[in-house]
PDB file of C-alpha atoms in Angstrom:
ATOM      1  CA  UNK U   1      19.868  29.754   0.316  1.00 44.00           C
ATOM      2  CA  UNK U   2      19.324  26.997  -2.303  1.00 44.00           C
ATOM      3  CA  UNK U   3      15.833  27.911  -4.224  1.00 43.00           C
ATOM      4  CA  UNK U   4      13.553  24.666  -3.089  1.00 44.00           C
ATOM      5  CA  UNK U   5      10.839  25.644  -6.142  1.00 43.00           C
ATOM      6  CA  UNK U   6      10.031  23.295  -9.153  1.00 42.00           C
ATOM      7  CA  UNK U   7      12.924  25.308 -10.998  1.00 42.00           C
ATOM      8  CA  UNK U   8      15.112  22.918 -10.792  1.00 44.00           C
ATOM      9  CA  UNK U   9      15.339  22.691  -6.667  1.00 43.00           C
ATOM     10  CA  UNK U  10      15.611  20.324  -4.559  1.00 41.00           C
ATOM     11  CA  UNK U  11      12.388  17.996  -4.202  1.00 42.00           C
ATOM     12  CA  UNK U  12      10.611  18.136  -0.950  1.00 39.00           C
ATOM     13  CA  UNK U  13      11.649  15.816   1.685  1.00 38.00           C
ATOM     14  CA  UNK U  14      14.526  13.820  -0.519  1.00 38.00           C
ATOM     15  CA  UNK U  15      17.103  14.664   2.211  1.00 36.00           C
ATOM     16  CA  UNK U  16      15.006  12.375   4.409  1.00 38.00           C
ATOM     17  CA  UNK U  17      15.632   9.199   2.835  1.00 35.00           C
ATOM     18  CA  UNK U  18      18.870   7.474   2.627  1.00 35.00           C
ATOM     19  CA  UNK U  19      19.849   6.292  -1.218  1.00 38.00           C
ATOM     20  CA  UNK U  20      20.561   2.504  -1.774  1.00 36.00           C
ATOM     21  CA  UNK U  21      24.281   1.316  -2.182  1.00 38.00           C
ATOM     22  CA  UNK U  22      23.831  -1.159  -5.111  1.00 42.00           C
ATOM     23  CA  UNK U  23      24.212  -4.518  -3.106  1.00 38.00           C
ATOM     24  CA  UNK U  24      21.075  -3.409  -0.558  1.00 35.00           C
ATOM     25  CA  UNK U  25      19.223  -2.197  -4.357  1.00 36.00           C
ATOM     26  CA  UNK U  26      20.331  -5.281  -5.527  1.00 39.00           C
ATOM     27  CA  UNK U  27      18.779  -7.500  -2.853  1.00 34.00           C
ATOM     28  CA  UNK U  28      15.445  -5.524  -2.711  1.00 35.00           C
ATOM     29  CA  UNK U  29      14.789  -6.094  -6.234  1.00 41.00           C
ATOM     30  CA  UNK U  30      15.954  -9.803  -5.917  1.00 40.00           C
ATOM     31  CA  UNK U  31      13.406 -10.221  -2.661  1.00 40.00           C
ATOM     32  CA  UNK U  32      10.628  -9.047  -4.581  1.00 47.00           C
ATOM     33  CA  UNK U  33       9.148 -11.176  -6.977  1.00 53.00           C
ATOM     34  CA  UNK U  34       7.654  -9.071 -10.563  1.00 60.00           C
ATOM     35  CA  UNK U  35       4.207  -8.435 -10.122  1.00 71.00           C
ATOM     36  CA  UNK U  36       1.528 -10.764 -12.468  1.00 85.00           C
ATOM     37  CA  UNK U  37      -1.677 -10.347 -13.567  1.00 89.00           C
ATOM     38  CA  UNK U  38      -4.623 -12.484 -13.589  1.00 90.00           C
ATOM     39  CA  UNK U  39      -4.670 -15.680 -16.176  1.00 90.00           C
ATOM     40  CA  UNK U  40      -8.324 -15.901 -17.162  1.00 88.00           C
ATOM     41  CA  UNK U  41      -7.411 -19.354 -18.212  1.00 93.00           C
ATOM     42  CA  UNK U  42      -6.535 -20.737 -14.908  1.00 95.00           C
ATOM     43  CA  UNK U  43      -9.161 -22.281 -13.127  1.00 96.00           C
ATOM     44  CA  UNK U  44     -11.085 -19.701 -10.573  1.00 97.00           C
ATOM     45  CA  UNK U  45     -10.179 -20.842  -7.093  1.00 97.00           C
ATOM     46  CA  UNK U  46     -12.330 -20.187  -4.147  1.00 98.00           C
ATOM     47  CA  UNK U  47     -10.539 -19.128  -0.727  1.00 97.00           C
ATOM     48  CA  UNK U  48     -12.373 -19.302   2.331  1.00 98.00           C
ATOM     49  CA  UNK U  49     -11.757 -17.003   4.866  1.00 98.00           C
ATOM     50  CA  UNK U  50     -13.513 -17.860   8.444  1.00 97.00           C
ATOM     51  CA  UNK U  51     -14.775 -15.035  11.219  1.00 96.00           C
ATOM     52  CA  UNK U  52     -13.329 -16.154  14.482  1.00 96.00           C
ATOM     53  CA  UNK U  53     -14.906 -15.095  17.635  1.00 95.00           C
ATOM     54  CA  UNK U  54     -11.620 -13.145  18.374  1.00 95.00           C
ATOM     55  CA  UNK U  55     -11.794 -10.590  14.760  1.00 95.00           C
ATOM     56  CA  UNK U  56     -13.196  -7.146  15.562  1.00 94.00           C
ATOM     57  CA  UNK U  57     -16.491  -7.501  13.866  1.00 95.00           C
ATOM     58  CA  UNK U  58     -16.683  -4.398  12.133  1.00 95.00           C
ATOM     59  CA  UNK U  59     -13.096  -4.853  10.479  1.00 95.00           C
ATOM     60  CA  UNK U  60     -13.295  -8.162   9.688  1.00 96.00           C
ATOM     61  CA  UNK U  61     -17.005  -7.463   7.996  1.00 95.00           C
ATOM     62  CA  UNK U  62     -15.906  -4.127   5.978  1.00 95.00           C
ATOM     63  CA  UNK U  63     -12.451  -6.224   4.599  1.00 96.00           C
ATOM     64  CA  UNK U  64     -14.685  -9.151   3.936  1.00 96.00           C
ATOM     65  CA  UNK U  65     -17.391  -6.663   1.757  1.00 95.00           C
ATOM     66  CA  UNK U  66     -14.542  -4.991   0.092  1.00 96.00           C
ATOM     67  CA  UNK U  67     -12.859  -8.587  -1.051  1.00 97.00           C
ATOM     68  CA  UNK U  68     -16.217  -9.788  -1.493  1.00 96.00           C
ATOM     69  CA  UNK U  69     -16.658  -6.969  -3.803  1.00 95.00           C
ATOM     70  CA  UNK U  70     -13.773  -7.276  -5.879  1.00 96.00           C
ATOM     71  CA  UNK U  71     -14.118 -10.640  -6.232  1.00 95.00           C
ATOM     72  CA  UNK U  72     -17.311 -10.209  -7.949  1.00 95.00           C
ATOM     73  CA  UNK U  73     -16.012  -8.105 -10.184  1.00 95.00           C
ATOM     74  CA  UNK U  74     -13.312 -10.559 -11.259  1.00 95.00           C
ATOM     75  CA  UNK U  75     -10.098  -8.543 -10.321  1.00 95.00           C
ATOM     76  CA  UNK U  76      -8.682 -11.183  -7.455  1.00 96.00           C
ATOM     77  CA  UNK U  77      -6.101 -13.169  -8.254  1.00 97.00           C
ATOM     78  CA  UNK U  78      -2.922 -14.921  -6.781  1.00 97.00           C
ATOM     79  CA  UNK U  79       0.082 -12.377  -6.607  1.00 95.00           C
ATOM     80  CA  UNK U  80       3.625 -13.626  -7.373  1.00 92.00           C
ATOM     81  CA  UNK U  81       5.321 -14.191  -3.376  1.00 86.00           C
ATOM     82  CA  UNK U  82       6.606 -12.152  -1.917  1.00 86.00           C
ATOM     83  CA  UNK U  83       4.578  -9.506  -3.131  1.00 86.00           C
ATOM     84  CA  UNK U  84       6.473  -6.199  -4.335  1.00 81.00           C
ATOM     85  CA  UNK U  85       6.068  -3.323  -1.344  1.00 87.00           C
ATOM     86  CA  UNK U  86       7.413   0.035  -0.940  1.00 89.00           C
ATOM     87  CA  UNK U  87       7.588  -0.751   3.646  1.00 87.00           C
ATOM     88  CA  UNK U  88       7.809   3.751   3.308  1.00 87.00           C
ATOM     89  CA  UNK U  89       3.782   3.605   2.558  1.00 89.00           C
ATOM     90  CA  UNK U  90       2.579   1.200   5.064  1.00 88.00           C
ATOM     91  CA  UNK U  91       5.719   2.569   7.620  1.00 82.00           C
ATOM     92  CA  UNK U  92       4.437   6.574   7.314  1.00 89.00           C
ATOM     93  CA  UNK U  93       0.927   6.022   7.745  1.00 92.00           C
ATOM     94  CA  UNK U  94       0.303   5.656  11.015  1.00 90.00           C
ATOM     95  CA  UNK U  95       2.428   8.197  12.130  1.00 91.00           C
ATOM     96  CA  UNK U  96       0.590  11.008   9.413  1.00 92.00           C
ATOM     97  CA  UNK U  97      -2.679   9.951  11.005  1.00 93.00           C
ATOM     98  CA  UNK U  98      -0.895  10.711  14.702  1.00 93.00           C
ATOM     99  CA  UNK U  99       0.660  13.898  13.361  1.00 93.00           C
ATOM    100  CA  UNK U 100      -2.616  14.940  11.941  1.00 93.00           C
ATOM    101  CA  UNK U 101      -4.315  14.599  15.037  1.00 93.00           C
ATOM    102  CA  UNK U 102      -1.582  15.604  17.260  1.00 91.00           C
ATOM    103  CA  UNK U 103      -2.016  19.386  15.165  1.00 90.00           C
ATOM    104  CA  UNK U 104      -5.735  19.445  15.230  1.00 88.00           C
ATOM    105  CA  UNK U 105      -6.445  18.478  18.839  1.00 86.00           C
ATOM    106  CA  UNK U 106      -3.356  19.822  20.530  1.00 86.00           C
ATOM    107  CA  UNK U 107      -0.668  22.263  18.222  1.00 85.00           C
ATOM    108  CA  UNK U 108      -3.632  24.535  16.771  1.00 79.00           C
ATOM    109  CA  UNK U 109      -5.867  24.277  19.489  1.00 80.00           C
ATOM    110  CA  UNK U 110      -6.809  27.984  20.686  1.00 82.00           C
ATOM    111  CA  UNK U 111      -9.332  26.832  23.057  1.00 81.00           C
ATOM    112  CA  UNK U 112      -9.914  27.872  26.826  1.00 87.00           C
ATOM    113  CA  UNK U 113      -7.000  25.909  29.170  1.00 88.00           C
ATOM    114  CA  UNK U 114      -9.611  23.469  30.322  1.00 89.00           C
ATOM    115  CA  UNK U 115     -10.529  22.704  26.508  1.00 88.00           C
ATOM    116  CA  UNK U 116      -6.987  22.194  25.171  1.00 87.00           C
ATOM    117  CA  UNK U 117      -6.423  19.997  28.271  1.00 89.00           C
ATOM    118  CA  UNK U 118     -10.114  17.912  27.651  1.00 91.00           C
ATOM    119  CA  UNK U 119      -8.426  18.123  24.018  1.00 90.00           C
ATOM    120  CA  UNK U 120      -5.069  16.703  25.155  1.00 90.00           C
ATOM    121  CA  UNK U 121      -6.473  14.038  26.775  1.00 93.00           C
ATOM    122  CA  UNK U 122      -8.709  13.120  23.879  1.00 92.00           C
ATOM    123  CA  UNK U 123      -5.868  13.411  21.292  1.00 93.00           C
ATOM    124  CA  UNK U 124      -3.910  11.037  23.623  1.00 94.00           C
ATOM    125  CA  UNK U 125      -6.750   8.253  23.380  1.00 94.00           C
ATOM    126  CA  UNK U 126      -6.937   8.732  19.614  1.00 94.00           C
ATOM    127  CA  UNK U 127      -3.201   8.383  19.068  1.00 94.00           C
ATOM    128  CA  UNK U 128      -3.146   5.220  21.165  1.00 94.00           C
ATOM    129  CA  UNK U 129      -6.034   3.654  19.377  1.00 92.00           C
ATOM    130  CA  UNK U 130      -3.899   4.328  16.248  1.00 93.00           C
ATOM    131  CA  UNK U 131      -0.828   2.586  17.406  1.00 91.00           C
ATOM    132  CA  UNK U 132      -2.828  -0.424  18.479  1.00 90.00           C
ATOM    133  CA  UNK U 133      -3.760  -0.615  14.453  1.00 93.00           C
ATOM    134  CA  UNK U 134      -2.364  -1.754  11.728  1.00 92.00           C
ATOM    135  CA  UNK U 135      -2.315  -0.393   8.461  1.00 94.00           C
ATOM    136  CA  UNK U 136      -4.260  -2.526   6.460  1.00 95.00           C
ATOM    137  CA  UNK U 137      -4.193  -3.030   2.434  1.00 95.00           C
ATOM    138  CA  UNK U 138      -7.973  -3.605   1.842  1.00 95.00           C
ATOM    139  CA  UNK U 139      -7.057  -4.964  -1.485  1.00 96.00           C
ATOM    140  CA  UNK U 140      -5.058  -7.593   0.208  1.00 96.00           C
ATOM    141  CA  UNK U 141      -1.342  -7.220  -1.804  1.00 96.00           C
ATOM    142  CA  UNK U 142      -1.410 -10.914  -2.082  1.00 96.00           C
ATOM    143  CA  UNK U 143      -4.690 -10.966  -4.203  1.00 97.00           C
ATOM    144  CA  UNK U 144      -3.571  -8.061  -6.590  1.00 95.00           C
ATOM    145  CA  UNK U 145      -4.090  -5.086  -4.928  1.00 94.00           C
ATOM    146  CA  UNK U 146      -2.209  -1.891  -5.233  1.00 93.00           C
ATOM    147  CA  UNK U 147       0.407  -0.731  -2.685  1.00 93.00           C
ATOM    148  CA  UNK U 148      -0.783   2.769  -2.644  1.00 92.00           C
ATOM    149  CA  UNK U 149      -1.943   5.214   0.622  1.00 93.00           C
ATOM    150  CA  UNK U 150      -5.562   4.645  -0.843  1.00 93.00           C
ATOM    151  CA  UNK U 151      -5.939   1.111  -0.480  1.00 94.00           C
ATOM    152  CA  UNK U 152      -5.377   1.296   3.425  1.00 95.00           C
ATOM    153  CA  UNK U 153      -7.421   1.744   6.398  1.00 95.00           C
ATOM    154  CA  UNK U 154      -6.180   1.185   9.735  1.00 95.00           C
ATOM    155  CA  UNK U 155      -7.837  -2.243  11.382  1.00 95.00           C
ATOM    156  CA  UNK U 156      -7.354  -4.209  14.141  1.00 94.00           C
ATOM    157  CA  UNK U 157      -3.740  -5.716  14.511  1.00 93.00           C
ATOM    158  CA  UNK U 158      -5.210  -9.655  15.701  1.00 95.00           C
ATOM    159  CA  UNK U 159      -7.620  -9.491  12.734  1.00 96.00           C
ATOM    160  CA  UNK U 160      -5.753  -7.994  10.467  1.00 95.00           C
ATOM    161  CA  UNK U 161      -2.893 -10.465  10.316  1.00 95.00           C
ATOM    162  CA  UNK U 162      -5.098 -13.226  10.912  1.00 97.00           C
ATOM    163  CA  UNK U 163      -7.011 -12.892   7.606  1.00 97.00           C
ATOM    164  CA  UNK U 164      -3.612 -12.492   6.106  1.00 96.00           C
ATOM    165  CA  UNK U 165      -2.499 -15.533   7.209  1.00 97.00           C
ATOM    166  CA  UNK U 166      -5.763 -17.700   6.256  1.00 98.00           C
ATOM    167  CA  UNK U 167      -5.905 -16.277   2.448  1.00 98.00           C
ATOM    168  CA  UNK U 168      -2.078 -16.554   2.213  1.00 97.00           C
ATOM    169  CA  UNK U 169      -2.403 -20.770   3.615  1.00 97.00           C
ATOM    170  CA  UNK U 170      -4.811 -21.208   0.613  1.00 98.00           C
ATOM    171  CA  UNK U 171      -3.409 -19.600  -2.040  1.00 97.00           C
ATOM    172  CA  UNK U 172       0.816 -20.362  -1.571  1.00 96.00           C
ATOM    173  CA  UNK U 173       0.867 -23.539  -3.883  1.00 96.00           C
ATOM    174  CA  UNK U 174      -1.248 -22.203  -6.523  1.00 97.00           C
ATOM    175  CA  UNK U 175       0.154 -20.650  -9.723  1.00 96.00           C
ATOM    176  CA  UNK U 176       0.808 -17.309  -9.965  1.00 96.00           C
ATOM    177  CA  UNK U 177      -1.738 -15.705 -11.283  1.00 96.00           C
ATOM    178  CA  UNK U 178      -5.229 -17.739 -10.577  1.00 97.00           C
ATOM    179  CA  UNK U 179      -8.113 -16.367 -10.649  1.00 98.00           C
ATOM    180  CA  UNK U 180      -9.100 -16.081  -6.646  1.00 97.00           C
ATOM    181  CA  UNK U 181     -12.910 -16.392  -5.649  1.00 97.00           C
ATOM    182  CA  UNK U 182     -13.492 -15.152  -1.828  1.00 97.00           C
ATOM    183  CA  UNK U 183     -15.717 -16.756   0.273  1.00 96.00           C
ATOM    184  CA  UNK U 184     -16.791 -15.782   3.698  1.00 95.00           C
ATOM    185  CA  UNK U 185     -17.314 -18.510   7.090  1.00 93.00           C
ATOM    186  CA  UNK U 186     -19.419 -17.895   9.852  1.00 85.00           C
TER     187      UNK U 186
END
């Protein structure tokens, strides 16, 4: 049996992931554009992103505060298109959150049969909630934020893509790297 320590092993889960042939490598790095940074010398734009009546309030308001937030602090800014983004972060998340509480609720439950079943069902409505989400980068990608497992939180699918779409309409024909101001519509 191959010896899977840091000795020189094999790393955890690499068997899992198919290697690139160099055309498909090739084409990734050509879809991507290099990531920017913000040009303090551009002109600050301000984007305004409007609630609708059909946003889930509480995930439209807590993505608004965090923009809102980091817009303050001066760290927004237009992202070169399309924005670089490993699809394995984004693609894994929801199903770790389902695994997670597939094993607390049901796997390693070692409750009476009428708990593990009031369990069961409850793990079932969680894991459905879930897939009705999507993974959300709070620090929209498009605005400078990291593509990293801490910078999402799972939000409503409709509202989600819809505040995509509204800061991505305003900020498409500016230059890469402007200076982005958010500001929220009632």
């Amino acid at each position: 049996m191959a010896s899977r320590g840091r000795e020189g092993g094999r790393k955890r889960g690499g068997a899992a992931k198919p290697k690139e042939g160099n055309l498909v490598g090739a084409a990734v790095k050509k879809a991507s554009a290099p990531p920017v940074k913000r040009h303090n010398d551009l002109p600050e734009v301000t984007i305004r992103v409007q609630r609708k009546s059909t946003h889930h309030r509480t995930d439209f308001d807590r993505k608004m505060a965090a923009l809102k937030r980091l817009s303050d602090q001066g760290k927004l800014f237009k992202q070169a298109n399309p924005v670089a983004r490993d699809t394995s972060i984004t693609g894994g998340f929801k199903d770790r959150i389902i695994r997670k509480i597939h094993n607390k609720y049901v796997k390693n439950n070692k409750g009476s049969d009428a708990q593990k079943a009031k369990d069961r069902e409850a793990a079932e409505r969680m894991k459905q909630r879930v897939r009705d989400q999507n993974p959300d980068h709070v620090w929209e990608l498009q605005l400078g934020g990291p593509d990293e497992v801490s910078n999402l939180k799972l939000m409503d699918a409709d509202t989600n893509q819809d505040i995509g779409t509204q800061i991505r309409v305003q900020i498409m024909n500016l230059p890469d790297g402007t200076p982005i101001r958010i500001e929220v519509v009632d």
